[in-house]
Coordinates of C-alpha atoms in Angstrom, one line a residue:
X1 CA 27.5 -8.9 -8.7
X2 CA 28.9 -5.9 -10.6
X3 CA 28.5 -5.8 -14.4
X4 CA 31.7 -7.3 -16.0
X5 CA 32.0 -4.2 -18.2
X6 CA 31.7 -1.7 -15.3
X7 CA 34.5 0.2 -13.7
X8 CA 33.6 -1.3 -10.3
X9 CA 34.1 -4.9 -11.7
X10 CA 37.4 -4.0 -13.2
X11 CA 38.6 -2.4 -9.9
X12 CA 37.5 -5.6 -8.0
X13 CA 39.3 -7.8 -10.5
X14 CA 42.5 -5.6 -10.2
X15 CA 42.4 -5.9 -6.4
X16 CA 42.0 -9.7 -6.5
X17 CA 44.8 -10.0 -9.1
X18 CA 47.1 -7.8 -6.9
X19 CA 46.4 -10.0 -3.9
X20 CA 47.1 -13.2 -5.9
X21 CA 50.3 -11.7 -7.2
X22 CA 51.5 -11.5 -3.6
X23 CA 51.1 -15.2 -3.2
X24 CA 52.8 -16.4 -6.4
X25 CA 56.0 -18.3 -6.1
X26 CA 59.1 -18.1 -8.3
X27 CA 61.3 -21.0 -9.4
X28 CA 64.1 -19.6 -7.2
X29 CA 61.9 -19.7 -4.1
X30 CA 60.7 -23.2 -5.0
X31 CA 64.2 -24.4 -5.4
X32 CA 65.1 -23.0 -1.9
X33 CA 62.1 -24.6 -0.4
X34 CA 62.7 -28.0 -2.0
X35 CA 66.3 -28.0 -0.7
X36 CA 64.9 -27.7 2.8
X37 CA 62.8 -30.9 2.6
X38 CA 63.8 -33.8 4.8
X39 CA 64.7 -36.6 2.4
X40 CA 63.9 -39.5 4.7
X41 CA 60.2 -38.6 5.3
X42 CA 57.7 -41.3 4.3
X43 CA 55.8 -40.5 1.1
X44 CA 52.1 -40.4 0.6
X45 CA 49.9 -42.7 -1.6
X46 CA 51.6 -41.4 -4.8
X47 CA 55.0 -42.8 -3.7
X48 CA 56.8 -39.5 -4.5
X49 CA 59.5 -39.0 -1.8
X50 CA 61.1 -35.8 -0.7
X51 CA 64.4 -37.2 -2.0
X52 CA 62.9 -37.3 -5.5
X53 CA 61.6 -33.7 -5.3
X54 CA 65.0 -32.5 -4.2
X55 CA 66.5 -33.9 -7.4
X56 CA 64.1 -32.3 -9.8
X57 CA 65.8 -30.3 -12.6
X58 CA 65.1 -26.6 -12.9
X59 CA 62.8 -27.0 -15.9
X60 CA 60.5 -29.3 -13.9
X61 CA 60.5 -26.9 -11.0
X62 CA 59.4 -24.2 -13.4
X63 CA 56.4 -26.3 -14.5
X64 CA 55.6 -27.2 -10.8
X65 CA 55.7 -23.5 -9.9
X66 CA 53.2 -22.8 -12.7
X67 CA 50.9 -25.5 -11.3
X68 CA 51.1 -24.0 -7.8
X69 CA 50.4 -20.6 -9.1
X70 CA 47.5 -21.9 -11.1
X71 CA 46.1 -23.4 -7.9
X72 CA 46.3 -20.0 -6.2
X73 CA 44.7 -18.2 -9.1
X74 CA 41.8 -20.6 -9.4
X75 CA 41.5 -21.5 -5.6
X76 CA 41.2 -25.1 -6.7
X77 CA 43.1 -27.7 -4.7
X78 CA 43.5 -31.1 -6.6
X79 CA 41.3 -33.8 -5.2
X80 CA 44.1 -36.4 -5.4
X81 CA 46.3 -34.3 -3.1
X82 CA 43.7 -34.5 -0.4
X83 CA 44.0 -38.3 -0.2
X84 CA 46.2 -39.7 2.5
X85 CA 47.7 -43.1 3.5
X86 CA 47.2 -43.9 7.2
X87 CA 49.6 -45.9 9.2
X88 CA 49.3 -46.7 12.9
X89 CA 52.0 -46.6 15.5
X90 CA 51.8 -48.2 18.9
X91 CA 51.9 -45.9 21.9
X92 CA 54.7 -46.7 24.3
X93 CA 53.7 -48.6 27.4
X94 CA 50.1 -49.3 26.2
X95 CA 48.3 -52.5 25.8
X96 CA 48.6 -53.4 22.1
X97 CA 45.4 -55.4 22.2
X98 CA 43.4 -52.2 22.5
X99 CA 42.7 -50.0 19.5
X100 CA 43.2 -46.9 21.7
X101 CA 46.8 -47.9 22.2
X102 CA 47.7 -46.9 18.6
X103 CA 48.3 -43.5 17.1
X104 CA 47.2 -43.0 13.5
X105 CA 49.4 -40.9 11.2
X106 CA 48.2 -39.7 7.8
X107 CA 50.8 -39.5 5.1
X108 CA 49.9 -36.9 2.5
X109 CA 51.6 -36.4 -0.9
X110 CA 54.8 -34.4 -0.5
X111 CA 54.0 -32.4 -3.6
X112 CA 50.9 -31.0 -1.8
X113 CA 52.9 -30.4 1.4
X114 CA 55.4 -28.4 -0.6
X115 CA 52.7 -26.0 -1.6
X116 CA 51.7 -25.8 2.1
X117 CA 55.2 -24.7 2.9
X118 CA 55.0 -21.9 0.4
X119 CA 51.7 -20.8 1.9
X120 CA 52.9 -21.0 5.4
X121 CA 55.8 -18.7 4.6
X122 CA 53.3 -16.1 3.5
X123 CA 50.9 -16.7 6.4
X124 CA 53.4 -16.5 9.3
X125 CA 54.1 -12.7 9.1
X126 CA 50.4 -12.0 9.1
X127 CA 49.6 -13.7 12.4
X128 CA 50.5 -12.4 15.8
X129 CA 50.7 -15.3 18.3
X130 CA 50.5 -14.8 22.1
X131 CA 53.8 -15.0 23.9
X132 CA 52.4 -17.8 26.0
X133 CA 51.9 -20.1 23.0
X134 CA 54.8 -22.4 22.4
X135 CA 53.2 -24.8 19.9
X136 CA 53.6 -24.2 16.1
X137 CA 56.3 -21.6 16.7
X138 CA 59.8 -22.0 15.4
X139 CA 62.3 -22.5 18.3
X140 CA 59.6 -23.3 20.8
X141 CA 58.4 -26.7 22.2
X142 CA 57.0 -28.4 25.3
X143 CA 60.4 -27.9 26.8
X144 CA 60.3 -24.1 26.5
X145 CA 56.7 -24.1 27.8
X146 CA 57.8 -26.2 30.8
X147 CA 60.7 -23.9 31.5
X148 CA 58.3 -20.9 31.4
X149 CA 55.9 -22.5 33.8
X150 CA 58.7 -23.5 36.2
X151 CA 60.1 -20.0 36.1
X152 CA 56.7 -18.6 37.0
X153 CA 56.2 -21.1 39.8
X154 CA 59.6 -20.3 41.3
X155 CA 59.0 -16.6 41.1
X156 CA 55.7 -16.9 43.0
X157 CA 57.3 -19.2 45.5
X158 CA 60.0 -16.7 46.2
X159 CA 57.3 -14.1 46.9
X160 CA 55.7 -16.5 49.4
X161 CA 52.7 -17.0 47.3
X162 CA 50.8 -20.2 46.5
X163 CA 50.3 -21.2 42.8
X164 CA 47.5 -23.1 41.3
X165 CA 47.6 -24.8 37.9
X166 CA 44.8 -26.0 35.7
X167 CA 45.6 -28.4 32.9
X168 CA 43.1 -29.2 30.1
X169 CA 43.5 -32.1 27.7
X170 CA 40.9 -31.8 24.9
X171 CA 40.2 -35.1 23.3
X172 CA 40.7 -35.0 19.5
X173 CA 41.0 -31.2 19.5
X174 CA 42.5 -31.0 16.1
X175 CA 39.8 -33.2 14.5
X176 CA 37.1 -31.1 16.0
X177 CA 38.3 -27.7 14.8
X178 CA 35.6 -25.8 13.0
X179 CA 37.6 -25.1 9.8
X180 CA 35.2 -22.6 8.2
X181 CA 35.1 -20.6 11.4
X182 CA 38.8 -20.7 11.8
X183 CA 39.4 -19.5 8.3
X184 CA 36.9 -16.7 8.8
X185 CA 38.7 -15.5 11.9
X186 CA 42.0 -15.6 10.1
X187 CA 40.6 -13.5 7.3
X188 CA 39.0 -11.0 9.7
X189 CA 42.0 -10.6 11.9
X190 CA 44.8 -10.6 9.4
X191 CA 45.7 -9.1 6.0
X192 CA 46.1 -12.5 4.4
X193 CA 44.7 -12.4 0.8
X194 CA 41.4 -14.3 0.2
X195 CA 43.1 -16.5 -2.4
X196 CA 45.2 -18.2 0.3
X197 CA 42.1 -19.1 2.3
X198 CA 40.2 -20.4 -0.7
X199 CA 43.1 -22.7 -1.5
X200 CA 43.5 -23.8 2.1
X201 CA 39.8 -24.3 2.7
X202 CA 39.5 -27.0 0.0
X203 CA 41.8 -29.2 2.1
X204 CA 39.4 -29.5 5.0
X205 CA 37.7 -32.5 3.3
X206 CA 40.7 -34.7 3.1
X207 CA 40.2 -38.4 2.9
X208 CA 42.5 -41.3 4.0
X209 CA 42.9 -45.0 3.4
X210 CA 44.6 -47.4 5.8
X211 CA 47.9 -48.9 4.8
X212 CA 48.3 -52.6 5.2
X213 CA 51.5 -54.4 6.0

């Protein structure tokens, strides 16, 4: 590690500060983001609903913005924001006597998800997704993917060709993602500042408690 008094250390510190400055949010941006929150979403374990966040006065949003910016500067994500409340929903048409017939949903604090929205806005311009990917893209869904596949099948049929489809359903794919490897690839392949990854990586060890009733 460079000597704190050296020019090399000062240059590294200046670079880090410059990257962090790119991530910091303003009260105006925070107000715009809060306004877009869906008010009827179920809250997390803290009981703070989106409807409450939408009604926060400007002076509170200023303090909340300082908190978010402090998280980005220190790369420390609050432990309490990693805790979720789990509810289970029955899958339609499934035997409700079987545990596999229920889909668990983790409700995280909205105040933490608001920060994630701010980070996502900065992350999206840095990632180039393949045109074939429909998930996690605004304006795209399973419907647009199905439309694309049907168009390709029809085009090949009109050419007198036979099409073969292979469909994979990976069990618990999201739960098995290697978070450290994923963050490393994002850092290597994009220009996203390290501070964003440091803040995001701390969320990989989220915990959840079942909700009763």
